[in-house]
Structures are given as C-alpha cells and as structure tokens.
CSV table of C-alpha atoms in Angstrom, one decimal:
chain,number,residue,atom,x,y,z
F,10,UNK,CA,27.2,-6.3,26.3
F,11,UNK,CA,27.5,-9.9,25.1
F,12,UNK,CA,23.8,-10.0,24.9
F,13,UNK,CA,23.3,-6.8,23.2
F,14,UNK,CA,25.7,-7.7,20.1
F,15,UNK,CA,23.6,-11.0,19.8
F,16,UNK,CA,20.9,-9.4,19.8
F,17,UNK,CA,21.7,-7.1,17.1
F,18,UNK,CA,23.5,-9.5,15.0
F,19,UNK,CA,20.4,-11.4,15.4
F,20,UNK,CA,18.1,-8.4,13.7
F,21,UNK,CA,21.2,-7.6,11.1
F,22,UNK,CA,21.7,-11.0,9.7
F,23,UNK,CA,18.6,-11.3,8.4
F,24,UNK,CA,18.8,-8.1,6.4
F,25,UNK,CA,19.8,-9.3,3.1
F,26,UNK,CA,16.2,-11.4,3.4
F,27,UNK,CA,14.7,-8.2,4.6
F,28,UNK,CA,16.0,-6.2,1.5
F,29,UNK,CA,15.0,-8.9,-1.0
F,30,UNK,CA,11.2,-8.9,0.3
F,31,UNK,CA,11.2,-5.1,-0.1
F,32,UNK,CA,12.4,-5.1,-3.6
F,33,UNK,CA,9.3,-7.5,-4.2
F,34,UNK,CA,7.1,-5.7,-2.5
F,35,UNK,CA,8.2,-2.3,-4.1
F,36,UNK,CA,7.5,-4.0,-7.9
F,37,UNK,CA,4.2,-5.1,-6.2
F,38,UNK,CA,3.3,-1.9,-5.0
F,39,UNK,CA,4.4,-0.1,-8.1
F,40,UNK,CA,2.2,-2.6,-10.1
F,41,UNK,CA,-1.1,-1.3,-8.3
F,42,UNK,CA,-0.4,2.5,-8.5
F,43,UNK,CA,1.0,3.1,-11.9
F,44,UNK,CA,-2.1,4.2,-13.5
F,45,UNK,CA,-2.4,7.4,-11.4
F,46,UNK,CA,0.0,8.9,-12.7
F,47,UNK,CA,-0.8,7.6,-16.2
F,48,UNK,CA,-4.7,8.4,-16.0
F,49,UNK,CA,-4.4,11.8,-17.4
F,50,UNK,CA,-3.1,10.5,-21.1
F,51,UNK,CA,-5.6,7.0,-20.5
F,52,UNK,CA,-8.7,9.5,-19.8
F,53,UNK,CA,-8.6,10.9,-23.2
F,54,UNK,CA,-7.2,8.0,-24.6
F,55,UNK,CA,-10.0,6.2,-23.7
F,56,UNK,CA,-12.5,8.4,-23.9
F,57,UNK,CA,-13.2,7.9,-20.1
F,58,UNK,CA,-14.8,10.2,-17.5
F,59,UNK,CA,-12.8,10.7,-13.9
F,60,UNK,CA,-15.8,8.5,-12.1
F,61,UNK,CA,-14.7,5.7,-14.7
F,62,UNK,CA,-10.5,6.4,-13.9
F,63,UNK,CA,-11.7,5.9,-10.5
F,64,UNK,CA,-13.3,2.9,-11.3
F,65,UNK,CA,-10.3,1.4,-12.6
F,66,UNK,CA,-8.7,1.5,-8.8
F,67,UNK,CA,-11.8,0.3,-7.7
F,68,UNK,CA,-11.6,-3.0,-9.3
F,69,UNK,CA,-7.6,-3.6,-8.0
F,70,UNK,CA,-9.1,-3.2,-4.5
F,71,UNK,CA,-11.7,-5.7,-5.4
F,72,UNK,CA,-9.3,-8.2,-6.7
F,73,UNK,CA,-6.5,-8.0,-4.4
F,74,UNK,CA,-9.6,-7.9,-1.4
F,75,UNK,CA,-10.7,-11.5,-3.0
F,76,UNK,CA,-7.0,-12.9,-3.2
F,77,UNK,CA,-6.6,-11.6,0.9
F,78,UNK,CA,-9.7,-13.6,1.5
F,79,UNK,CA,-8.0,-16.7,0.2
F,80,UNK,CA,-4.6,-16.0,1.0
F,81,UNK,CA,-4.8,-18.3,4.0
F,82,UNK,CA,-5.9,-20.9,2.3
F,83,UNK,CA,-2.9,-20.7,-0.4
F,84,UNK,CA,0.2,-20.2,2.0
F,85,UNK,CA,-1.5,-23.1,4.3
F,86,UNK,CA,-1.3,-25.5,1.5
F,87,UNK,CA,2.1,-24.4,-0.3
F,88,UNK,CA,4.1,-22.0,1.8
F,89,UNK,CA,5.0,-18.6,2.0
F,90,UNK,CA,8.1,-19.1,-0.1
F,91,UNK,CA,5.6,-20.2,-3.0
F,92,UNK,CA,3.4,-17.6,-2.5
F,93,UNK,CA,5.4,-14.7,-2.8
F,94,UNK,CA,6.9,-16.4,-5.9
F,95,UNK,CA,3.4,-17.2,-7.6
F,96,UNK,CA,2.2,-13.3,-6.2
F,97,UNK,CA,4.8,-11.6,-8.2
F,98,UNK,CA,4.9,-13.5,-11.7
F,99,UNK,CA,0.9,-13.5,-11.8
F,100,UNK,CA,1.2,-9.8,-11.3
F,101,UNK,CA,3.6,-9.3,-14.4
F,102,UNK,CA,1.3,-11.2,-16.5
F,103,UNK,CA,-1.3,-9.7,-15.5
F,104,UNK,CA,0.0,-6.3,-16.6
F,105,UNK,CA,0.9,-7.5,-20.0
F,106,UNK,CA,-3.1,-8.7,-19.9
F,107,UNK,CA,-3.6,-5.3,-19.6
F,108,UNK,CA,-1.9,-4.1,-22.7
F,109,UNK,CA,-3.5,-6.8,-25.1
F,110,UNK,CA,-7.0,-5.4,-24.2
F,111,UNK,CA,-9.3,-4.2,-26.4
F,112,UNK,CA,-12.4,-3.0,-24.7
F,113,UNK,CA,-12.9,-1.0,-21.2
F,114,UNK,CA,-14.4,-4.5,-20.3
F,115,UNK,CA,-11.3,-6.1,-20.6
F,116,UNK,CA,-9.4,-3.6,-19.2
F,117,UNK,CA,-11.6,-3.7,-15.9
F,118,UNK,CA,-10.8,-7.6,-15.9
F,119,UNK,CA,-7.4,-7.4,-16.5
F,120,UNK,CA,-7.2,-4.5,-13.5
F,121,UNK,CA,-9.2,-7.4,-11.4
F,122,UNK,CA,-6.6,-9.9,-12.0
F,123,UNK,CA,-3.7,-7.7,-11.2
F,124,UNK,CA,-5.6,-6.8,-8.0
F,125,UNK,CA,-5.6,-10.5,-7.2
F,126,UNK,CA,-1.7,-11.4,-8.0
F,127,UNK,CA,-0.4,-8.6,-6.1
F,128,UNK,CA,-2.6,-9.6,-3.2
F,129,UNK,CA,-1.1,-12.6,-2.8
F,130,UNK,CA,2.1,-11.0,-1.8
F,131,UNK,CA,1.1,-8.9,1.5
F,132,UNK,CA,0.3,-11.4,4.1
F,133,UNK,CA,3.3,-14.2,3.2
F,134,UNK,CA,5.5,-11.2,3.1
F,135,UNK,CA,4.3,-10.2,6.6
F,136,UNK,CA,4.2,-13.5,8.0
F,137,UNK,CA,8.2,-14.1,6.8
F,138,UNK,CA,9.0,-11.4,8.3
F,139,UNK,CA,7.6,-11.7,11.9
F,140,UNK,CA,9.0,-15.2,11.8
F,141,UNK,CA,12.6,-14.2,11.2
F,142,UNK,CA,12.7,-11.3,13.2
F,143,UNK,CA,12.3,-10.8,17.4
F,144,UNK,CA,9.3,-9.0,18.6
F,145,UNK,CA,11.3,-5.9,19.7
F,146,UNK,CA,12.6,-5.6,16.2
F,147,UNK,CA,9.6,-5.6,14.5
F,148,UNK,CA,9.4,-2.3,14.2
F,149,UNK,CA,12.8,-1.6,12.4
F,150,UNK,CA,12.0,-4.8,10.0
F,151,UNK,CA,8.4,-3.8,9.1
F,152,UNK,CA,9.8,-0.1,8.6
F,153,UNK,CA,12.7,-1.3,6.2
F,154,UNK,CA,9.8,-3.6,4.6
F,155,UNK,CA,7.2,-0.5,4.6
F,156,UNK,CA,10.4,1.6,2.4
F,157,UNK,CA,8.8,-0.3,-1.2
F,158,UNK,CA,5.6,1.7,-0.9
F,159,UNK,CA,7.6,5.3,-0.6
F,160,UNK,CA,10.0,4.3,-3.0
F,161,UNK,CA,6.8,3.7,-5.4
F,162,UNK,CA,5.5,6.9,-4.5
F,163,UNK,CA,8.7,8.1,-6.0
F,164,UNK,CA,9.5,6.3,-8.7
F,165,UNK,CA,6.0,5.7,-10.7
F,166,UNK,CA,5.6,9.0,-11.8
F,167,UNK,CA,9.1,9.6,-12.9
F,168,UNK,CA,9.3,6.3,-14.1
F,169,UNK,CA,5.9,6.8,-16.1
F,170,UNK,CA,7.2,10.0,-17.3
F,171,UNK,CA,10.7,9.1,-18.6
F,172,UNK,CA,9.2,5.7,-20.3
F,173,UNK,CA,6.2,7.8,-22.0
F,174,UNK,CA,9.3,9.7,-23.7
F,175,UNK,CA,9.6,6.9,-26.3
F,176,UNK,CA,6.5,4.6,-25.0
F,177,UNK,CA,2.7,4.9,-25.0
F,178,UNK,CA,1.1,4.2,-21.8
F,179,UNK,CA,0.8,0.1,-22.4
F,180,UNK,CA,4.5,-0.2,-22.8
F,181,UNK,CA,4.7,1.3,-19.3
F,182,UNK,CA,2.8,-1.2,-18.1
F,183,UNK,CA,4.9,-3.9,-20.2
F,184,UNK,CA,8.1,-3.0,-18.8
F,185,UNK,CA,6.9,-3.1,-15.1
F,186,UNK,CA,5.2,-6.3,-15.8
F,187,UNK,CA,8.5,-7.6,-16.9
F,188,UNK,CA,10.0,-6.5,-13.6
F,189,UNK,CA,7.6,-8.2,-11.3
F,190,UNK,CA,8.0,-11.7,-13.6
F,191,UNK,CA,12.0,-11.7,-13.3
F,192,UNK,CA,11.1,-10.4,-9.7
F,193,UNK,CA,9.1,-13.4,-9.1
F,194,UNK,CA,11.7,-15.9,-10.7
F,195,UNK,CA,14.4,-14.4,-8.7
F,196,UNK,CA,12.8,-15.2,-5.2
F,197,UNK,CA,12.4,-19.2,-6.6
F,198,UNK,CA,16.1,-19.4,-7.3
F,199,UNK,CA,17.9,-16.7,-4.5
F,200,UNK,CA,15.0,-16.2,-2.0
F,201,UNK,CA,14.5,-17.3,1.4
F,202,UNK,CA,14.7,-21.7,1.9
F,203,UNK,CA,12.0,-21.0,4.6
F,204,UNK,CA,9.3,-22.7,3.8
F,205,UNK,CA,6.7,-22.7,6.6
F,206,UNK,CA,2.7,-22.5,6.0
F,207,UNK,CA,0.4,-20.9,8.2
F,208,UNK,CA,-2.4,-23.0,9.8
F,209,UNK,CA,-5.6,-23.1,7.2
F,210,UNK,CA,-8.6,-20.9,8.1
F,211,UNK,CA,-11.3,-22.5,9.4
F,212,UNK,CA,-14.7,-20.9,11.0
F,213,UNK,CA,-13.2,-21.3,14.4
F,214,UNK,CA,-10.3,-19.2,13.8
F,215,UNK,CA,-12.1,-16.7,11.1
F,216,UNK,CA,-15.0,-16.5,13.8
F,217,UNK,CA,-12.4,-15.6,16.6
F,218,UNK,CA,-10.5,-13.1,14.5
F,219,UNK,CA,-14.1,-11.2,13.2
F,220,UNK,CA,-15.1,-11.3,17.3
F,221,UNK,CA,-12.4,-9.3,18.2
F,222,UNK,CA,-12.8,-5.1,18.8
F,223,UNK,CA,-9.5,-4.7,18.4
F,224,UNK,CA,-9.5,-6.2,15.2
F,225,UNK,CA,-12.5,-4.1,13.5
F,226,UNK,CA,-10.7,-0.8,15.3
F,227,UNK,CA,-7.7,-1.6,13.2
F,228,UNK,CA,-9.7,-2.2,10.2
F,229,UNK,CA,-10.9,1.2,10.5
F,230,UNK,CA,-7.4,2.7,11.5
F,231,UNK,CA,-5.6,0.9,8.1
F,232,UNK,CA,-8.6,2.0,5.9
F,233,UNK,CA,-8.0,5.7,6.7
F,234,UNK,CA,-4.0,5.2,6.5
F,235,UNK,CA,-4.5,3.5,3.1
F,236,UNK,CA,-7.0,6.2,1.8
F,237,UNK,CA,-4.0,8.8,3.3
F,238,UNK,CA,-1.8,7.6,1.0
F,239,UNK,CA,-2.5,5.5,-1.7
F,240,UNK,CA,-6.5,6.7,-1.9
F,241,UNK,CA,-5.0,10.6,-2.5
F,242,UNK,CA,-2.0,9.3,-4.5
F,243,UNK,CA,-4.2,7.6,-6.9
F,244,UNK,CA,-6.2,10.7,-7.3
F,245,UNK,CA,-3.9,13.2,-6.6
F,246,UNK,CA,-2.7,13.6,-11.0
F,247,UNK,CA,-5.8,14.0,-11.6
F,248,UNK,CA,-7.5,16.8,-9.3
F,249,UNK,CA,-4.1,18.8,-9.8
F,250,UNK,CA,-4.4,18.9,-13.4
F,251,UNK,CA,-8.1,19.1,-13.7
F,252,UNK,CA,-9.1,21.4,-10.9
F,253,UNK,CA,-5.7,23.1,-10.8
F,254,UNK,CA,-4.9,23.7,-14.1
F,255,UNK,CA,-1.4,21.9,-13.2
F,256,UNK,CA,0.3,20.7,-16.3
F,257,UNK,CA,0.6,16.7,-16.3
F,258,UNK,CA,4.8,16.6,-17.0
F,259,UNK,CA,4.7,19.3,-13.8
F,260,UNK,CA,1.7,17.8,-11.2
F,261,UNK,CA,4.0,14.0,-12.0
F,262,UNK,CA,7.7,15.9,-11.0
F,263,UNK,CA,6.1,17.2,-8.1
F,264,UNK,CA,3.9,14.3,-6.4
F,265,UNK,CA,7.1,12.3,-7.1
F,266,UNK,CA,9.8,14.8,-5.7
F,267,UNK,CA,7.5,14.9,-2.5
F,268,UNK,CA,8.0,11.7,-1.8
F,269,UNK,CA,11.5,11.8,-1.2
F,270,UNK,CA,11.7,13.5,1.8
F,271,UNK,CA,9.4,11.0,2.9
F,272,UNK,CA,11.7,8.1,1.9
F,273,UNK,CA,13.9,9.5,5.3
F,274,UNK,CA,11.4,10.0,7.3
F,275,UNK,CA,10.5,6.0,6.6
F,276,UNK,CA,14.3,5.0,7.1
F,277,UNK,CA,13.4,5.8,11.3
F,278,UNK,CA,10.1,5.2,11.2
F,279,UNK,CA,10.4,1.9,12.7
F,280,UNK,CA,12.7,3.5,15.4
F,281,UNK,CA,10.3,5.8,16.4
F,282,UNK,CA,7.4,3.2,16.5
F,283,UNK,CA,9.8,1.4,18.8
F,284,UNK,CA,10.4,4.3,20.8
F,285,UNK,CA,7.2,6.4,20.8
F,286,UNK,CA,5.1,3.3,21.1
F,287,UNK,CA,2.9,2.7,18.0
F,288,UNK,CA,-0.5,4.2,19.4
F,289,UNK,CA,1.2,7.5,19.9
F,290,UNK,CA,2.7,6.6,16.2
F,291,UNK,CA,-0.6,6.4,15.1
F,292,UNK,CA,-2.1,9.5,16.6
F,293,UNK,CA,0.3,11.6,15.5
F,294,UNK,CA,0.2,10.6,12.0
F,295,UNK,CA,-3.9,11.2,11.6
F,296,UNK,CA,-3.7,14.2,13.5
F,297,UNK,CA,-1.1,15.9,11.2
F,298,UNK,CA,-2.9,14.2,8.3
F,299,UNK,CA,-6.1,15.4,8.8
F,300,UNK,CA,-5.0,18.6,8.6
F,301,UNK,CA,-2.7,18.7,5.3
F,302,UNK,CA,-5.4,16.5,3.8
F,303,UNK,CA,-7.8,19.0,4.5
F,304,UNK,CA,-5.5,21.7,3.3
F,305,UNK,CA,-5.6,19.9,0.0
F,306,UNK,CA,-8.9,20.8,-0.6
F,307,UNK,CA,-9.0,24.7,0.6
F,308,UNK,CA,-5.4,26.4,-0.1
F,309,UNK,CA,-5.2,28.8,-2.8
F,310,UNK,CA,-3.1,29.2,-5.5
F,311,UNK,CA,0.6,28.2,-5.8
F,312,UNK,CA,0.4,27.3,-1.8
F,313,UNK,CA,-0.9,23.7,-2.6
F,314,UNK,CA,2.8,22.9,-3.7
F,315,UNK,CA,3.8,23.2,-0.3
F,316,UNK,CA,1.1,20.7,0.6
F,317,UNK,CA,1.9,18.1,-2.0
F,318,UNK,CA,5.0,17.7,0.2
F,319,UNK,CA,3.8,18.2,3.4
F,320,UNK,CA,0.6,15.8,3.2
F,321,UNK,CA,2.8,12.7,2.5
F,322,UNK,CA,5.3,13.4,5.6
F,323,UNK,CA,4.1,11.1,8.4
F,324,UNK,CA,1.8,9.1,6.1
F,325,UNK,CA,5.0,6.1,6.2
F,326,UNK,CA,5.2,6.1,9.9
F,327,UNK,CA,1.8,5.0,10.3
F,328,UNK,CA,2.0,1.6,8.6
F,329,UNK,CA,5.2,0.4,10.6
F,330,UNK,CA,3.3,1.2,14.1
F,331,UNK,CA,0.1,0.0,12.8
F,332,UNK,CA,1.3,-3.5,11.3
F,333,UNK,CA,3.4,-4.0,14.5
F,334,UNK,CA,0.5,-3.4,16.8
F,335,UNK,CA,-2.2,-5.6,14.8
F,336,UNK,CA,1.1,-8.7,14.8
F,337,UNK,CA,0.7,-8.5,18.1
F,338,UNK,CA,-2.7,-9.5,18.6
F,339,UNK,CA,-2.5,-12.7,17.7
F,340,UNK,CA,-0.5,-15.6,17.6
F,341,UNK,CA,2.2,-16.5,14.8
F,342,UNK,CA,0.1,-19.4,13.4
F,343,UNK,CA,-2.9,-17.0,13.0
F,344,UNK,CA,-0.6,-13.7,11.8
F,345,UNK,CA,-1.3,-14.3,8.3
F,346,UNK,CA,-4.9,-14.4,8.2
F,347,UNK,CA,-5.6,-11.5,10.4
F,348,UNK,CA,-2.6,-9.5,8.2
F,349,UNK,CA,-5.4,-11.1,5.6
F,350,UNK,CA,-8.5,-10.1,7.1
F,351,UNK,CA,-7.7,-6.4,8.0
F,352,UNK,CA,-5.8,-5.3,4.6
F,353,UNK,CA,-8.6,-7.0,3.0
F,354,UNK,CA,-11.6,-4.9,4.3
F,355,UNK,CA,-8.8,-1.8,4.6
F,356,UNK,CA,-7.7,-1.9,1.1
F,357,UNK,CA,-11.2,-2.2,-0.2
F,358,UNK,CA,-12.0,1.0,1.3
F,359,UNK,CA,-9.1,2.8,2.0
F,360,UNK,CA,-8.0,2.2,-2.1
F,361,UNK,CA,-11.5,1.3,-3.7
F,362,UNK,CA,-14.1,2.8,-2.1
F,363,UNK,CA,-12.3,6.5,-1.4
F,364,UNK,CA,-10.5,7.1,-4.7
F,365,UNK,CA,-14.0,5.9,-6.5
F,366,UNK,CA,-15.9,8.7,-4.3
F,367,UNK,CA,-13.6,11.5,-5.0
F,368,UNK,CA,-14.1,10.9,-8.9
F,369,UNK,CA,-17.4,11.0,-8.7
F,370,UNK,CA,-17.0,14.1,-6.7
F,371,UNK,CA,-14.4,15.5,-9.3
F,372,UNK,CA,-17.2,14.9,-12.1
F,373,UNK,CA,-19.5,17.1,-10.3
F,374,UNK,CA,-16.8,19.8,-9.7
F,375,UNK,CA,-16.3,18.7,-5.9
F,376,UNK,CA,-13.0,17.4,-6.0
F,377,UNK,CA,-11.5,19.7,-3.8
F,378,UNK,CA,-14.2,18.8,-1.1
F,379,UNK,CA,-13.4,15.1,-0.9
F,380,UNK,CA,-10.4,16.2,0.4
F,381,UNK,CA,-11.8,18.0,3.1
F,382,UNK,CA,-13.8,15.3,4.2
F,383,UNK,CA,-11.6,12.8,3.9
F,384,UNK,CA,-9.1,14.7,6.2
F,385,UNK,CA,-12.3,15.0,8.6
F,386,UNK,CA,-12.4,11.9,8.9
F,387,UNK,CA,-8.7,11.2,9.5
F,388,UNK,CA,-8.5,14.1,12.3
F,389,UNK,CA,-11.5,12.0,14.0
F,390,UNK,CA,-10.7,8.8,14.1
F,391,UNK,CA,-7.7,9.6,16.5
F,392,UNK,CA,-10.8,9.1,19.1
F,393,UNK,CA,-10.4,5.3,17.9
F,394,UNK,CA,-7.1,4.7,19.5
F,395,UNK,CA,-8.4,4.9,23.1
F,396,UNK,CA,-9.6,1.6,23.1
F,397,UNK,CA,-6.5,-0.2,21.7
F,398,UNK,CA,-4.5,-2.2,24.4
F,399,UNK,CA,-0.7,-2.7,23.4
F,400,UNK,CA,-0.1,-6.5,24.0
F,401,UNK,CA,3.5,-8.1,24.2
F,402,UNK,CA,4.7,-11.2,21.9
C-alpha cells in the first residue's frame, strides 16, 4: 500500500508541470490549424484556388519538418527549458508576420516560419515529459499532454468564428499570436527549473535511429494518424462548404462541437493505452478510422453530420499509445531526436503532403474521393503493427 501511494504521488506531483506544457502546446497547436477554419473567407479574399489553400498547410509542414530536423541540435546546446520558451514566442511573431503581408509570397514565407517556431516545441515538450514521469505512467502523462490538440480542434473554429464577429481574418491570427508570446514569456518566469539537454546528433546516432524497422514502421503509423486528424481537419471547412453546400458559420459549429466528445474520450486515453497495450490502441484506432474516413467521402445527404462526429472519436487515443511505444525504443538521451525524426517525416506527410493532395483533388471535383482513399489506407496499414515489438523502459 505504501508503495502504491508513492507511486502515485510520484505521477500526481508533477501535474501542475504536466498542465503548464499542455497549455503551451495547445497555443502551439492552435497556431498551425487556424487557417482551416478561416480558408473559406481567405480563398476569396485572396483570390486563391483550394490547390493553393492547401498549399498554405503545405508549407507549415515544411517549416516545422526543417525546425524537427534541427531540434536536436538546439535543445543539445541550450536546454529543453529554452526551447519551449524560444518555440512559443517565435510562433507569435511569426503570426503577426503573417498579418503584415502583402503578397501570397509573403504569406507562404511567413506560413514557413510559423511551421518552424512551433516545431521547435514538440520534441523538448516530449522529452520533459518522459524525464519527469515513470515509464508505467507515460501513458496517463502523454494523454493529459495529447488533451492541447483536441482542445484545438475545439476551440479554433469557435474561436475563429466569435473573433471574425468584430475582426477580419488577420486579427485572428493577431490575437493568437499574442497568446503564444505571453505563452512563451510565462514558461521563462513560472515554468519548469529543469534544465537538461539532450545529447547532440551526430551520424552515429542519426545513422542508428534511420537503421531501425521499427522506427520507419512508426513513421508510417504517425503519418496516417496525423493525416486522420489534422490532414482532414485542415480540409474538412472546405469540402463541407464547397462540395456540401454547408454554410461556413454552420460546417465551423459543427467540426468544433465534434470535437468535444472527443475531449473525454482523450481524458482515458492514456488509461486505456496502459491497459489495452498501445499496439491494440493503435489498431483499433485505424480500423474504426478507416471506415468513418471513408464514410466521409460516400454518405449522402444530412448523414455526413453524424460522421463529422464520429470520424474524430478514437483519432486522440492513437497519439498517446503511439508516442508511448516509439519512447520506448530508445534510450532517454536519444528520445528527443527520434521524437525529432519520426514527427518530422510524419508531419510532412501526414499534414503537408495529404491536405495538399485532397485540394488538388477538390479542384478537379474529387474531394469526396480523397477521403476514400485516404481511409483505404488507414484500414490497411493495421497490417503494419505485426512487426512492432513492445519493449520495456
């Protein structure tokens, strides 16, 4: 009994830290996802074709894959402390970057920049975490961590919608911007006095990591559970009022109101990680997300709003299994940079890559059918988990 309040005192004394990273990683997250629900008044606005509003994601993914790539190389010579600090200031200024812009050029820079910033934040983040926190508890940590994404989900398109009452679509991006720089200056004065570096990449251990099955099966895993939820989130607006014939104020209400259920669901989803195990986690997740995915695409009429809600569900339940399963294959020293190394090629895909192809489907009238293959692909890449070999810490 002794030993079991220890243990738990260990995991709740750490939750204040816990709470603080997700608030920074929810301003983050919000940061990278605002424009979906924006694009339909920044299309005409800018006189901009869907191909081109993909585009714009496209070029977040690129910058926050560059600033994963030499992530290791930052928190090895400041610390993790710094980082998160320097990750979420750089991601408000480069918001308001956004807003001074005057050509699509600039725009497309000022997207790269904020790409970079935020992805500064992920690996550091991750790192803290896993250092704080005992293996076993991973799960519950990484799932109260995982809660920022959801509650962005949530929030950007009522946010969006209440702040383009009175604001155009820049001063959105101005007041979020604002957030993430107090965010940032918060974590310098209040934040965690840990202030451990990870070991600096080198081609030994980059060589090691990129060797490893494992490592590329995860790759392929996270790009798919990215493109499940922030590669249909991003175009989700979009196809609804485009292909649907939603109305903007209507397809916003109800991607965000869908997302609440799934705010519970992530409350446990570290629990059941713990308790299922995280490949069954995983499998689960891309089964039922295949399906609703590819329901996206086919369901007639008014039956899509049932969708909308179901589709997100499990989506938060993958990320907790799959971030505790990848910690574990590899020591602490080397966490950050294969955290690094996987989001890096993942988000590229999984947040660049897809959203870009289903606009240029959309312009052809095929939006509906990059749904369907995207939930293909998620059905059959359950095959994928076979080879994946639970390790302990």
């Amino acid at each position: 009994m002794i030993n079991v309040s220890r243990r738990n005192e260990s995991f709740y004394a750490h939750a204040g830290p816990i709470l603080f990273l997700t608030g920074i990683f929810w301003i983050n997250f919000l940061s990278r996802i605002i424009l979906a629900p924006l694009l339909p008044i920044i299309e005409p606005d800018l006189g901009i074709s869907h191909g081109e509003s993909g585009g714009f994601f496209m070029m977040i993914s690129i910058g926050y894959s560059m600033a994963l790539l030499g992530s290791g190389f930052i928190s090895s010579l400041l610390s993790h402390r710094t980082t998160i600090t320097i990750s979420s200031i750089a991601t408000g200024l480069a918001l308001f970057g956004i807003t001074f812009a005057h050509s699509l050029l600039e725009i497309r820079i000022g997207l790269l920049t904020l790409g970079m910033a935020a992805g500064l934040y992920l690996p550091s983040g991750m790192t803290t975490i896993t250092a704080i926190v005992e293996y076993k508890h991973w799960g519950k940590a990484i799932a109260i961590h995982e809660l920022a994404p959801s509650l962005a989900f949530i929030t950007a398109p009522l946010i969006s919608e209440g702040l383009m009452q009175c604001l155009p679509w820049k001063g959105v991006l101005i007041m979020i911007g604002s957030m993430a720089i107090l965010a940032g200056i918060s974590f310098a004065l209040f934040g965690s006095r840990k202030t451990f570096a990870s070991s600096s990449p080198n081609y030994g251990n980059i060589s090691n990591l990129l060797g490893q099955r494992h490592f590329w099966i995860m790759t392929v895993l996270f790009s798919l559970g990215i493109a499940a939820s922030i590669g249909i989130y991003s175009m989700l607006p979009l196809y609804l009022v485009s292909e649907r014939a939603i109305e903007r104020g209507l397809a916003n209400s109800l991607i965000g109101l869908s997302r609440i259920p799934v705010l519970l669901i992530a409350i446990i989803a570290g629990w059941i990680s713990d308790r299922a195990g995280p490949k069954m986690t995983i499998r689960c997740v891309l089964i039922f997300n295949g399906i609703m995915t590819i329901l996206l695409g086919i369901i007639p009429g008014n039956f899509i709003v049932i969708i909308i809600f179901l589709q997100p569900m499990l989506s938060v339940c993958f990320f907790p299994a799959a971030f505790s399963l990848l910690s574990s294959i590899c020591p602490p020293e080397q966490r950050s940079l294969t955290v690094s190394f996987t989001v890096l090629f993942a988000y590229l895909m999984g947040a660049g890559f897809i959203p870009a192809g289903m606009g240029l489907l959309g312009e052809v009238g095929s939006f509906a059918m990059s749904f369907v293959i995207l939930g293909g692909f998620l059905g059959a890449s359950v095959v994928l988990t076979r080879f994946l070999k639970q390790r302990q810490s």
